[in-house]
PDB file of C-alpha atoms in Angstrom:
ATOM      1  CA  MET M1164     -70.300 -56.464  45.819  1.00 44.00           C
ATOM      2  CA  SER M1165     -70.012 -57.910  42.324  1.00 42.00           C
ATOM      3  CA  ASP M1166     -68.290 -56.318  39.356  1.00 42.00           C
ATOM      4  CA  SER M1167     -70.035 -53.372  37.774  1.00 39.00           C
ATOM      5  CA  THR M1168     -71.261 -53.506  34.174  1.00 39.00           C
ATOM      6  CA  VAL M1169     -71.220 -50.860  31.465  1.00 38.00           C
ATOM      7  CA  THR M1170     -73.823 -50.810  28.700  1.00 39.00           C
ATOM      8  CA  GLU M1171     -72.257 -50.040  25.317  1.00 43.00           C
ATOM      9  CA  PRO M1172     -74.023 -47.751  22.789  1.00 41.00           C
ATOM     10  CA  GLU M1173     -74.903 -50.746  20.594  1.00 43.00           C
ATOM     11  CA  GLY M1174     -76.601 -52.571  23.431  1.00 40.00           C
ATOM     12  CA  ARG M1175     -73.745 -54.852  24.453  1.00 40.00           C
ATOM     13  CA  GLU M1176     -72.705 -55.200  28.039  1.00 37.00           C
ATOM     14  CA  GLU M1177     -69.125 -55.597  29.152  1.00 38.00           C
ATOM     15  CA  VAL M1178     -67.734 -56.238  32.598  1.00 36.00           C
ATOM     16  CA  ALA M1179     -65.856 -53.188  33.865  1.00 35.00           C
ATOM     17  CA  VAL M1180     -62.842 -53.559  36.119  1.00 37.00           C
ATOM     18  CA  PRO M1181     -63.653 -52.127  39.548  1.00 36.00           C
ATOM     19  CA  GLN M1182     -61.726 -48.937  40.226  1.00 37.00           C
ATOM     20  CA  ALA M1183     -59.759 -48.555  43.423  1.00 36.00           C
ATOM     21  CA  VAL M1184     -60.771 -45.800  45.857  1.00 36.00           C
ATOM     22  CA  THR M1185     -57.238 -44.444  45.821  1.00 38.00           C
ATOM     23  CA  GLY M1186     -55.221 -44.085  42.639  1.00 38.00           C
ATOM     24  CA  GLU M1187     -52.248 -45.947  44.083  1.00 40.00           C
ATOM     25  CA  ASP M1188     -53.491 -49.447  43.258  1.00 42.00           C
ATOM     26  CA  GLY M1189     -55.339 -48.630  40.027  1.00 42.00           C
ATOM     27  CA  PRO M1190     -53.945 -49.196  36.558  1.00 44.00           C
ATOM     28  CA  GLY M1191     -51.285 -46.707  35.591  1.00 44.00           C
ATOM     29  CA  PRO M1192     -51.777 -44.231  32.751  1.00 47.00           C
ATOM     30  CA  LEU M1193     -49.340 -46.099  30.518  1.00 47.00           C
ATOM     31  CA  ILE M1194     -51.315 -49.308  30.545  1.00 50.00           C
ATOM     32  CA  ARG M1195     -54.914 -48.020  30.763  1.00 56.00           C
ATOM     33  CA  PRO M1196     -56.623 -48.355  27.341  1.00 66.00           C
ATOM     34  CA  ARG M1197     -57.433 -45.042  25.730  1.00 68.00           C
ATOM     35  CA  ARG M1198     -61.144 -44.248  25.307  1.00 71.00           C
ATOM     36  CA  PRO M1199     -62.136 -43.300  21.733  1.00 70.00           C
ATOM     37  CA  ARG M1200     -63.073 -39.646  21.321  1.00 72.00           C
ATOM     38  CA  ARG M1201     -65.232 -37.912  18.787  1.00 72.00           C
ATOM     39  CA  PRO M1202     -62.992 -36.911  15.854  1.00 76.00           C
ATOM     40  CA  ARG M1203     -62.667 -33.230  14.981  1.00 79.00           C
ATOM     41  CA  LEU M1204     -62.645 -32.480  11.266  1.00 78.00           C
ATOM     42  CA  TRP M1205     -60.120 -29.626  11.315  1.00 80.00           C
ATOM     43  CA  PHE M1206     -57.713 -31.654  13.433  1.00 80.00           C
ATOM     44  CA  GLU M1207     -57.982 -34.732  11.213  1.00 82.00           C
ATOM     45  CA  ILE M1208     -57.386 -32.754   8.028  1.00 84.00           C
ATOM     46  CA  LEU M1209     -54.359 -31.055   9.584  1.00 85.00           C
ATOM     47  CA  LEU M1210     -53.057 -34.342  10.971  1.00 79.00           C
ATOM     48  CA  ILE M1211     -53.315 -36.140   7.632  1.00 80.00           C
ATOM     49  CA  ALA M1212     -51.671 -33.277   5.761  1.00 84.00           C
ATOM     50  CA  VAL M1213     -48.778 -32.900   8.207  1.00 85.00           C
ATOM     51  CA  SER M1214     -48.289 -36.655   8.521  1.00 78.00           C
ATOM     52  CA  TYR M1215     -48.144 -37.210   4.767  1.00 77.00           C
ATOM     53  CA  TRP M1216     -45.776 -34.281   4.313  1.00 81.00           C
ATOM     54  CA  THR M1217     -43.551 -35.652   7.080  1.00 77.00           C
ATOM     55  CA  TYR M1218     -43.675 -39.175   5.669  1.00 74.00           C
ATOM     56  CA  SER M1219     -42.725 -37.955   2.188  1.00 73.00           C
ATOM     57  CA  LEU M1220     -39.949 -35.767   3.569  1.00 76.00           C
ATOM     58  CA  ILE M1221     -38.387 -38.540   5.639  1.00 72.00           C
ATOM     59  CA  ARG M1222     -38.842 -41.215   2.960  1.00 69.00           C
ATOM     60  CA  ASN M1223     -37.214 -39.098   0.322  1.00 70.00           C
ATOM     61  CA  ALA M1224     -34.425 -38.039   2.682  1.00 70.00           C
ATOM     62  CA  VAL M1225     -33.348 -41.646   3.194  1.00 68.00           C
ATOM     63  CA  PRO M1226     -29.865 -41.955   1.670  1.00 70.00           C
ATOM     64  CA  GLU M1227     -30.111 -43.435  -1.807  1.00 71.00           C
ATOM     65  CA  GLN M1228     -27.603 -46.195  -1.200  1.00 85.00           C
ATOM     66  CA  ARG M1229     -27.618 -47.428  -4.788  1.00 87.00           C
ATOM     67  CA  ALA M1230     -24.968 -50.144  -4.477  1.00 91.00           C
ATOM     68  CA  GLU M1231     -26.532 -51.653  -1.360  1.00 93.00           C
ATOM     69  CA  ALA M1232     -30.037 -51.350  -2.835  1.00 93.00           C
ATOM     70  CA  LEU M1233     -28.981 -53.250  -5.947  1.00 94.00           C
ATOM     71  CA  ARG M1234     -27.248 -55.936  -3.884  1.00 95.00           C
ATOM     72  CA  ASN M1235     -30.403 -56.332  -1.820  1.00 96.00           C
ATOM     73  CA  ALA M1236     -32.481 -56.637  -5.008  1.00 96.00           C
ATOM     74  CA  ASP M1237     -30.204 -59.406  -6.245  1.00 96.00           C
ATOM     75  CA  TRP M1238     -30.581 -61.147  -2.880  1.00 96.00           C
ATOM     76  CA  ILE M1239     -34.382 -60.869  -2.967  1.00 97.00           C
ATOM     77  CA  TRP M1240     -34.453 -62.180  -6.537  1.00 96.00           C
ATOM     78  CA  ARG M1241     -32.326 -65.203  -5.588  1.00 95.00           C
ATOM     79  CA  ALA M1242     -34.455 -65.843  -2.503  1.00 96.00           C
ATOM     80  CA  GLU M1243     -37.600 -65.837  -4.585  1.00 96.00           C
ATOM     81  CA  HIS M1244     -36.047 -68.281  -7.032  1.00 96.00           C
ATOM     82  CA  ASP M1245     -35.223 -70.563  -4.132  1.00 96.00           C
ATOM     83  CA  LEU M1246     -38.818 -70.284  -2.934  1.00 95.00           C
ATOM     84  CA  GLY M1247     -40.176 -70.905  -6.436  1.00 95.00           C
ATOM     85  CA  ILE M1248     -42.115 -67.609  -6.583  1.00 95.00           C
ATOM     86  CA  ALA M1249     -39.864 -65.574  -8.908  1.00 95.00           C
ATOM     87  CA  VAL M1250     -42.447 -64.986 -11.607  1.00 95.00           C
ATOM     88  CA  GLU M1251     -42.340 -61.175 -11.577  1.00 96.00           C
ATOM     89  CA  ARG M1252     -40.447 -60.896 -14.872  1.00 96.00           C
ATOM     90  CA  SER M1253     -42.814 -63.222 -16.737  1.00 96.00           C
ATOM     91  CA  LEU M1254     -45.830 -61.311 -15.445  1.00 97.00           C
ATOM     92  CA  ASN M1255     -44.231 -57.968 -16.240  1.00 97.00           C
ATOM     93  CA  HIS M1256     -43.554 -58.954 -19.882  1.00 97.00           C
ATOM     94  CA  ALA M1257     -46.960 -60.624 -20.334  1.00 97.00           C
ATOM     95  CA  VAL M1258     -48.972 -57.658 -19.105  1.00 97.00           C
ATOM     96  CA  ASN M1259     -46.720 -55.148 -20.912  1.00 96.00           C
ATOM     97  CA  SER M1260     -47.689 -56.803 -24.209  1.00 96.00           C
ATOM     98  CA  VAL M1261     -51.292 -55.624 -23.725  1.00 97.00           C
ATOM     99  CA  THR M1262     -51.013 -51.854 -24.091  1.00 95.00           C
ATOM    100  CA  TRP M1263     -54.415 -50.802 -22.767  1.00 96.00           C
ATOM    101  CA  LEU M1264     -54.013 -53.065 -19.723  1.00 97.00           C
ATOM    102  CA  ILE M1265     -50.560 -51.911 -18.707  1.00 96.00           C
ATOM    103  CA  VAL M1266     -51.409 -48.226 -19.285  1.00 95.00           C
ATOM    104  CA  GLY M1267     -54.429 -48.682 -17.024  1.00 96.00           C
ATOM    105  CA  MET M1268     -52.221 -50.297 -14.399  1.00 96.00           C
ATOM    106  CA  ASN M1269     -49.780 -47.408 -14.568  1.00 94.00           C
ATOM    107  CA  TYR M1270     -52.539 -44.930 -13.741  1.00 94.00           C
ATOM    108  CA  TYR M1271     -53.949 -47.300 -11.099  1.00 96.00           C
ATOM    109  CA  TYR M1272     -50.541 -47.342  -9.417  1.00 94.00           C
ATOM    110  CA  ALA M1273     -50.266 -43.550  -9.502  1.00 90.00           C
ATOM    111  CA  THR M1274     -53.730 -42.576  -8.296  1.00 92.00           C
ATOM    112  CA  LEU M1275     -55.839 -45.148  -6.438  1.00 93.00           C
ATOM    113  CA  HIS M1276     -53.220 -45.597  -3.720  1.00 91.00           C
ATOM    114  CA  PHE M1277     -54.128 -42.111  -2.442  1.00 90.00           C
ATOM    115  CA  VAL M1278     -57.715 -41.709  -3.619  1.00 95.00           C
ATOM    116  CA  ILE M1279     -59.117 -44.885  -2.088  1.00 97.00           C
ATOM    117  CA  THR M1280     -57.194 -44.508   1.186  1.00 96.00           C
ATOM    118  CA  LEU M1281     -58.532 -40.967   1.666  1.00 94.00           C
ATOM    119  CA  GLY M1282     -61.973 -42.140   0.647  1.00 96.00           C
ATOM    120  CA  VAL M1283     -62.014 -44.860   3.310  1.00 97.00           C
ATOM    121  CA  LEU M1284     -60.819 -42.378   5.922  1.00 95.00           C
ATOM    122  CA  VAL M1285     -63.693 -40.005   5.026  1.00 94.00           C
ATOM    123  CA  TRP M1286     -66.163 -42.878   5.125  1.00 96.00           C
ATOM    124  CA  LEU M1287     -64.926 -43.944   8.550  1.00 95.00           C
ATOM    125  CA  TYR M1288     -65.147 -40.377   9.850  1.00 93.00           C
ATOM    126  CA  ARG M1289     -68.715 -40.010   8.606  1.00 93.00           C
ATOM    127  CA  TRP M1290     -70.228 -43.400   9.360  1.00 95.00           C
ATOM    128  CA  HIS M1291     -67.997 -44.973  12.051  1.00 95.00           C
ATOM    129  CA  PRO M1292     -66.799 -42.111  14.285  1.00 93.00           C
ATOM    130  CA  GLY M1293     -66.355 -44.422  17.244  1.00 93.00           C
ATOM    131  CA  ARG M1294     -63.900 -46.571  15.287  1.00 95.00           C
ATOM    132  CA  TYR M1295     -62.268 -43.819  13.273  1.00 94.00           C
ATOM    133  CA  ALA M1296     -59.422 -42.819  15.610  1.00 93.00           C
ATOM    134  CA  ALA M1297     -58.317 -46.381  16.365  1.00 95.00           C
ATOM    135  CA  THR M1298     -58.438 -47.447  12.708  1.00 96.00           C
ATOM    136  CA  ARG M1299     -56.592 -44.300  11.652  1.00 95.00           C
ATOM    137  CA  THR M1300     -53.972 -45.007  14.347  1.00 94.00           C
ATOM    138  CA  ALA M1301     -53.386 -48.450  12.805  1.00 97.00           C
ATOM    139  CA  LEU M1302     -52.807 -46.832   9.401  1.00 96.00           C
ATOM    140  CA  PHE M1303     -50.439 -44.191  10.763  1.00 94.00           C
ATOM    141  CA  ALA M1304     -48.431 -46.755  12.769  1.00 95.00           C
ATOM    142  CA  THR M1305     -48.175 -48.909   9.652  1.00 96.00           C
ATOM    143  CA  THR M1306     -46.784 -45.993   7.657  1.00 93.00           C
ATOM    144  CA  GLY M1307     -44.419 -44.976  10.436  1.00 92.00           C
ATOM    145  CA  VAL M1308     -42.754 -48.348  10.802  1.00 95.00           C
ATOM    146  CA  ALA M1309     -42.316 -48.533   7.020  1.00 93.00           C
ATOM    147  CA  LEU M1310     -39.881 -45.636   7.271  1.00 90.00           C
ATOM    148  CA  ALA M1311     -37.572 -47.817   9.337  1.00 90.00           C
ATOM    149  CA  GLY M1312     -37.681 -50.407   6.571  1.00 91.00           C
ATOM    150  CA  TYR M1313     -36.674 -47.867   3.936  1.00 90.00           C
ATOM    151  CA  TRP M1314     -33.724 -46.793   6.040  1.00 88.00           C
ATOM    152  CA  LEU M1315     -32.507 -50.213   7.197  1.00 90.00           C
ATOM    153  CA  PHE M1316     -33.089 -52.122   3.981  1.00 93.00           C
ATOM    154  CA  PRO M1317     -32.731 -49.973   0.846  1.00 92.00           C
ATOM    155  CA  LEU M1318     -34.035 -51.945  -2.081  1.00 94.00           C
ATOM    156  CA  ALA M1319     -34.083 -51.294  -5.822  1.00 93.00           C
ATOM    157  CA  PRO M1320     -37.372 -52.163  -7.542  1.00 95.00           C
ATOM    158  CA  PRO M1321     -37.224 -54.877 -10.222  1.00 96.00           C
ATOM    159  CA  ARG M1322     -37.265 -52.324 -13.062  1.00 93.00           C
ATOM    160  CA  LEU M1323     -33.888 -50.924 -11.834  1.00 91.00           C
ATOM    161  CA  MET M1324     -32.133 -54.254 -11.376  1.00 92.00           C
ATOM    162  CA  ARG M1325     -28.871 -54.862 -13.185  1.00 86.00           C
ATOM    163  CA  GLY M1326     -29.518 -57.402 -15.925  1.00 83.00           C
ATOM    164  CA  GLY M1327     -33.008 -58.097 -14.675  1.00 81.00           C
ATOM    165  CA  SER M1328     -34.599 -57.527 -18.092  1.00 91.00           C
ATOM    166  CA  PHE M1329     -37.670 -55.946 -16.509  1.00 96.00           C
ATOM    167  CA  VAL M1330     -39.697 -53.352 -18.416  1.00 95.00           C
ATOM    168  CA  ASP M1331     -40.211 -49.947 -16.804  1.00 92.00           C
ATOM    169  CA  THR M1332     -43.770 -49.643 -18.047  1.00 93.00           C
ATOM    170  CA  VAL M1333     -44.124 -45.944 -17.248  1.00 89.00           C
ATOM    171  CA  THR M1334     -41.091 -45.014 -19.325  1.00 88.00           C
ATOM    172  CA  VAL M1335     -41.951 -47.335 -22.212  1.00 91.00           C
ATOM    173  CA  HIS M1336     -45.563 -46.232 -22.534  1.00 90.00           C
ATOM    174  CA  HIS M1337     -44.967 -42.558 -21.628  1.00 86.00           C
ATOM    175  CA  THR M1338     -47.604 -42.489 -18.901  1.00 85.00           C
ATOM    176  CA  TRP M1339     -47.544 -40.550 -15.672  1.00 72.00           C
ATOM    177  CA  GLY M1340     -47.505 -43.416 -13.207  1.00 55.00           C
ATOM    178  CA  SER M1341     -44.595 -43.238 -10.829  1.00 56.00           C
ATOM    179  CA  MET M1342     -42.654 -40.578  -8.975  1.00 54.00           C
ATOM    180  CA  ALA M1343     -39.580 -42.731  -9.552  1.00 51.00           C
ATOM    181  CA  SER M1344     -39.696 -42.792 -13.340  1.00 51.00           C
ATOM    182  CA  GLY M1345     -39.247 -40.320 -16.144  1.00 48.00           C
ATOM    183  CA  ASP M1346     -38.898 -36.612 -15.409  1.00 49.00           C
ATOM    184  CA  LEU M1347     -40.016 -37.058 -11.752  1.00 50.00           C
ATOM    185  CA  LYS M1348     -37.403 -39.622 -10.758  1.00 52.00           C
ATOM    186  CA  HIS M1349     -35.152 -37.039  -9.117  1.00 49.00           C
ATOM    187  CA  MET M1350     -37.971 -35.952  -6.738  1.00 51.00           C
ATOM    188  CA  SER M1351     -38.331 -39.295  -4.966  1.00 65.00           C
ATOM    189  CA  ASN M1352     -36.078 -41.913  -3.444  1.00 77.00           C
ATOM    190  CA  GLN M1353     -36.000 -44.733  -5.986  1.00 84.00           C
ATOM    191  CA  TYR M1354     -34.594 -47.285  -3.582  1.00 88.00           C
ATOM    192  CA  ALA M1355     -37.442 -47.465  -1.055  1.00 89.00           C
ATOM    193  CA  ALA M1356     -39.272 -50.533  -2.353  1.00 92.00           C
ATOM    194  CA  MET M1357     -39.307 -52.534   0.892  1.00 95.00           C
ATOM    195  CA  PRO M1358     -41.910 -52.576   2.375  1.00 96.00           C
ATOM    196  CA  SER M1359     -44.609 -51.832  -0.179  1.00 96.00           C
ATOM    197  CA  MET M1360     -47.003 -49.274   1.238  1.00 95.00           C
ATOM    198  CA  HIS M1361     -49.246 -49.802  -1.784  1.00 96.00           C
ATOM    199  CA  ILE M1362     -49.928 -53.179  -0.165  1.00 98.00           C
ATOM    200  CA  GLY M1363     -49.949 -51.903   3.422  1.00 97.00           C
ATOM    201  CA  TRP M1364     -52.490 -49.201   2.625  1.00 97.00           C
ATOM    202  CA  SER M1365     -54.639 -51.310   0.282  1.00 98.00           C
ATOM    203  CA  LEU M1366     -54.859 -54.107   2.837  1.00 98.00           C
ATOM    204  CA  TRP M1367     -55.882 -51.552   5.448  1.00 98.00           C
ATOM    205  CA  CYS M1368     -58.619 -50.297   3.123  1.00 98.00           C
ATOM    206  CA  GLY M1369     -59.733 -53.790   2.187  1.00 98.00           C
ATOM    207  CA  LEU M1370     -59.909 -55.127   5.719  1.00 98.00           C
ATOM    208  CA  THR M1371     -61.746 -52.029   6.915  1.00 98.00           C
ATOM    209  CA  LEU M1372     -64.381 -52.301   4.193  1.00 98.00           C
ATOM    210  CA  PHE M1373     -64.742 -56.047   4.672  1.00 97.00           C
ATOM    211  CA  ALA M1374     -65.166 -55.713   8.439  1.00 97.00           C
ATOM    212  CA  LEU M1375     -67.444 -52.675   8.555  1.00 97.00           C
ATOM    213  CA  ALA M1376     -69.349 -52.320   5.261  1.00 96.00           C
ATOM    214  CA  SER M1377     -73.002 -53.258   5.499  1.00 94.00           C
ATOM    215  CA  VAL M1378     -73.584 -54.166   1.836  1.00 96.00           C
ATOM    216  CA  PRO M1379     -72.111 -57.370   0.346  1.00 96.00           C
ATOM    217  CA  TRP M1380     -70.735 -55.783  -2.830  1.00 96.00           C
ATOM    218  CA  ALA M1381     -68.651 -53.297  -0.833  1.00 97.00           C
ATOM    219  CA  ARG M1382     -67.207 -56.127   1.253  1.00 97.00           C
ATOM    220  CA  VAL M1383     -66.316 -58.055  -1.921  1.00 97.00           C
ATOM    221  CA  LEU M1384     -64.631 -54.950  -3.362  1.00 97.00           C
ATOM    222  CA  GLY M1385     -62.724 -54.623  -0.107  1.00 97.00           C
ATOM    223  CA  LEU M1386     -61.231 -58.071  -0.654  1.00 96.00           C
ATOM    224  CA  LEU M1387     -60.531 -57.517  -4.352  1.00 98.00           C
ATOM    225  CA  TYR M1388     -58.780 -54.171  -3.940  1.00 98.00           C
ATOM    226  CA  PRO M1389     -55.527 -55.414  -2.242  1.00 98.00           C
ATOM    227  CA  ALA M1390     -55.469 -58.417  -4.600  1.00 98.00           C
ATOM    228  CA  ALA M1391     -55.655 -56.126  -7.637  1.00 98.00           C
ATOM    229  CA  THR M1392     -53.030 -53.842  -6.094  1.00 98.00           C
ATOM    230  CA  LEU M1393     -50.656 -56.785  -5.638  1.00 98.00           C
ATOM    231  CA  LEU M1394     -51.050 -57.654  -9.327  1.00 98.00           C
ATOM    232  CA  VAL M1395     -50.405 -54.036 -10.340  1.00 97.00           C
ATOM    233  CA  ILE M1396     -47.259 -53.436  -8.284  1.00 97.00           C
ATOM    234  CA  VAL M1397     -45.671 -56.603  -9.652  1.00 97.00           C
ATOM    235  CA  ALA M1398     -46.797 -56.237 -13.280  1.00 97.00           C
ATOM    236  CA  THR M1399     -45.435 -52.667 -13.418  1.00 96.00           C
ATOM    237  CA  ALA M1400     -42.058 -53.905 -12.021  1.00 96.00           C
ATOM    238  CA  ASN M1401     -42.262 -51.525  -9.039  1.00 95.00           C
ATOM    239  CA  HIS M1402     -42.090 -54.283  -6.401  1.00 97.00           C
ATOM    240  CA  PHE M1403     -41.195 -57.900  -5.716  1.00 97.00           C
ATOM    241  CA  TRP M1404     -43.653 -60.305  -4.113  1.00 96.00           C
ATOM    242  CA  LEU M1405     -41.655 -60.127  -0.901  1.00 97.00           C
ATOM    243  CA  ASP M1406     -42.097 -56.335  -0.767  1.00 98.00           C
ATOM    244  CA  ALA M1407     -45.792 -57.074  -0.411  1.00 98.00           C
ATOM    245  CA  VAL M1408     -45.069 -59.416   2.484  1.00 97.00           C
ATOM    246  CA  GLY M1409     -43.168 -56.566   4.145  1.00 97.00           C
ATOM    247  CA  GLY M1410     -46.162 -54.266   3.683  1.00 98.00           C
ATOM    248  CA  ALA M1411     -48.473 -56.831   5.266  1.00 98.00           C
ATOM    249  CA  LEU M1412     -46.136 -57.229   8.237  1.00 98.00           C
ATOM    250  CA  CYS M1413     -46.117 -53.460   8.737  1.00 98.00           C
ATOM    251  CA  LEU M1414     -49.913 -53.479   8.782  1.00 98.00           C
ATOM    252  CA  GLY M1415     -49.862 -56.210  11.412  1.00 98.00           C
ATOM    253  CA  PHE M1416     -47.620 -53.965  13.517  1.00 98.00           C
ATOM    254  CA  GLY M1417     -50.044 -51.071  12.993  1.00 97.00           C
ATOM    255  CA  PHE M1418     -53.012 -53.035  14.225  1.00 98.00           C
ATOM    256  CA  ALA M1419     -50.996 -54.273  17.207  1.00 97.00           C
ATOM    257  CA  VAL M1420     -50.253 -50.666  18.182  1.00 97.00           C
ATOM    258  CA  ALA M1421     -53.961 -49.766  17.894  1.00 96.00           C
ATOM    259  CA  ARG M1422     -54.880 -52.834  19.938  1.00 95.00           C
ATOM    260  CA  LEU M1423     -52.491 -51.892  22.742  1.00 95.00           C
ATOM    261  CA  TRP M1424     -53.548 -48.233  22.715  1.00 93.00           C
ATOM    262  CA  TYR M1425     -57.300 -48.775  22.728  1.00 93.00           C
ATOM    263  CA  GLY M1426     -57.474 -52.135  24.494  1.00 92.00           C
ATOM    264  CA  THR M1427     -59.218 -53.864  21.595  1.00 93.00           C
ATOM    265  CA  LEU M1428     -59.112 -54.101  17.832  1.00 93.00           C
ATOM    266  CA  PRO M1429     -60.491 -50.988  16.082  1.00 95.00           C
ATOM    267  CA  TYR M1430     -63.346 -52.861  14.459  1.00 95.00           C
ATOM    268  CA  ALA M1431     -64.598 -54.133  17.849  1.00 93.00           C
ATOM    269  CA  LEU M1432     -65.170 -50.603  19.176  1.00 93.00           C
ATOM    270  CA  PRO M1433     -68.691 -49.117  19.180  1.00 91.00           C
ATOM    271  CA  ARG M1434     -69.713 -47.599  15.866  1.00 91.00           C
ATOM    272  CA  ARG M1435     -70.858 -44.319  17.406  1.00 86.00           C
ATOM    273  CA  LEU M1436     -69.869 -42.335  20.473  1.00 77.00           C
ATOM    274  CA  PRO M1437     -72.118 -40.744  23.109  1.00 71.00           C
ATOM    275  CA  ALA M1438     -73.069 -37.137  22.544  1.00 63.00           C
ATOM    276  CA  ALA M1439     -70.701 -34.493  23.896  1.00 55.00           C
ATOM    277  CA  GLY M1440     -70.833 -34.357  27.659  1.00 48.00           C
ATOM    278  CA  ARG M1441     -72.580 -37.694  28.006  1.00 53.00           C
ATOM    279  CA  GLU M1442     -70.683 -40.765  29.118  1.00 52.00           C
ATOM    280  CA  PRO M1443     -72.020 -44.269  29.671  1.00 45.00           C
ATOM    281  CA  VAL M1444     -73.013 -44.523  33.329  1.00 41.00           C
ATOM    282  CA  PRO M1445     -71.849 -47.661  35.121  1.00 42.00           C
ATOM    283  CA  ALA M1446     -74.771 -49.675  36.448  1.00 37.00           C
ATOM    284  CA  VAL M1447     -73.861 -51.123  39.842  1.00 39.00           C
ATOM    285  CA  GLN M1448     -75.391 -54.495  40.592  1.00 39.00           C
ATOM    286  CA  SER M1449     -76.251 -55.490  44.114  1.00 36.00           C
ATOM    287  CA  ALA M1450     -74.240 -58.205  45.787  1.00 37.00           C
TER     288      ALA M1450
END
């Protein structure tokens, strides 16, 4: 008898691996891809709230190893000079000279990081429930691995470098734009710049919109959002270019986790799931 086939909700057919009669020879539970399930609103709200609280608690509990963080910043700055990409200071001073622009970037840095990420999660939940859990898993795994980076590689942002001559744009322009500046600086670990989760999260948002949005302008905005975020984090002296590379690597790890857990990339999953209690029925072909 030939392999059985399963018809996907969007009309695609995929070859299903024949299941053994006994469970002894079948794939074990640790290697069998997880089937997407219909997301539950109350659970997702609770999960996001608890996860963000846990992330903030752990991130801010990382020892503020100031001396090591400053040494690492000097090392990053020298490495970027060797690579010919150490233009953060020039960009910081150039943008700081345009008051309306730098003030707008300060508020961009403080708000859109959270607003757009939550907005994309809501959009996924509403319009792509079949892909929601896997895509959310990629985001959470990205954020989780970033915590290891904060612990293993404490890094001062450019604005806190010794003799770096960077402008702390939030302090200079008296805007509310960073938990690590002004009156709020004692509430957050200032030496957790590597990797940049502004880049990790904005890339996640941008790739998700580019892959799944049905209208061209939304896909274009998806590509522009992480590019604009990169400009903002550097111009405000909150990150080096290489912090952004670290954020992108964390996102790659997050998608790898989702790929292993669900057996495919999140965007390749069906857009919608069968109604409760209904599962796709394998159609057995004759030999």
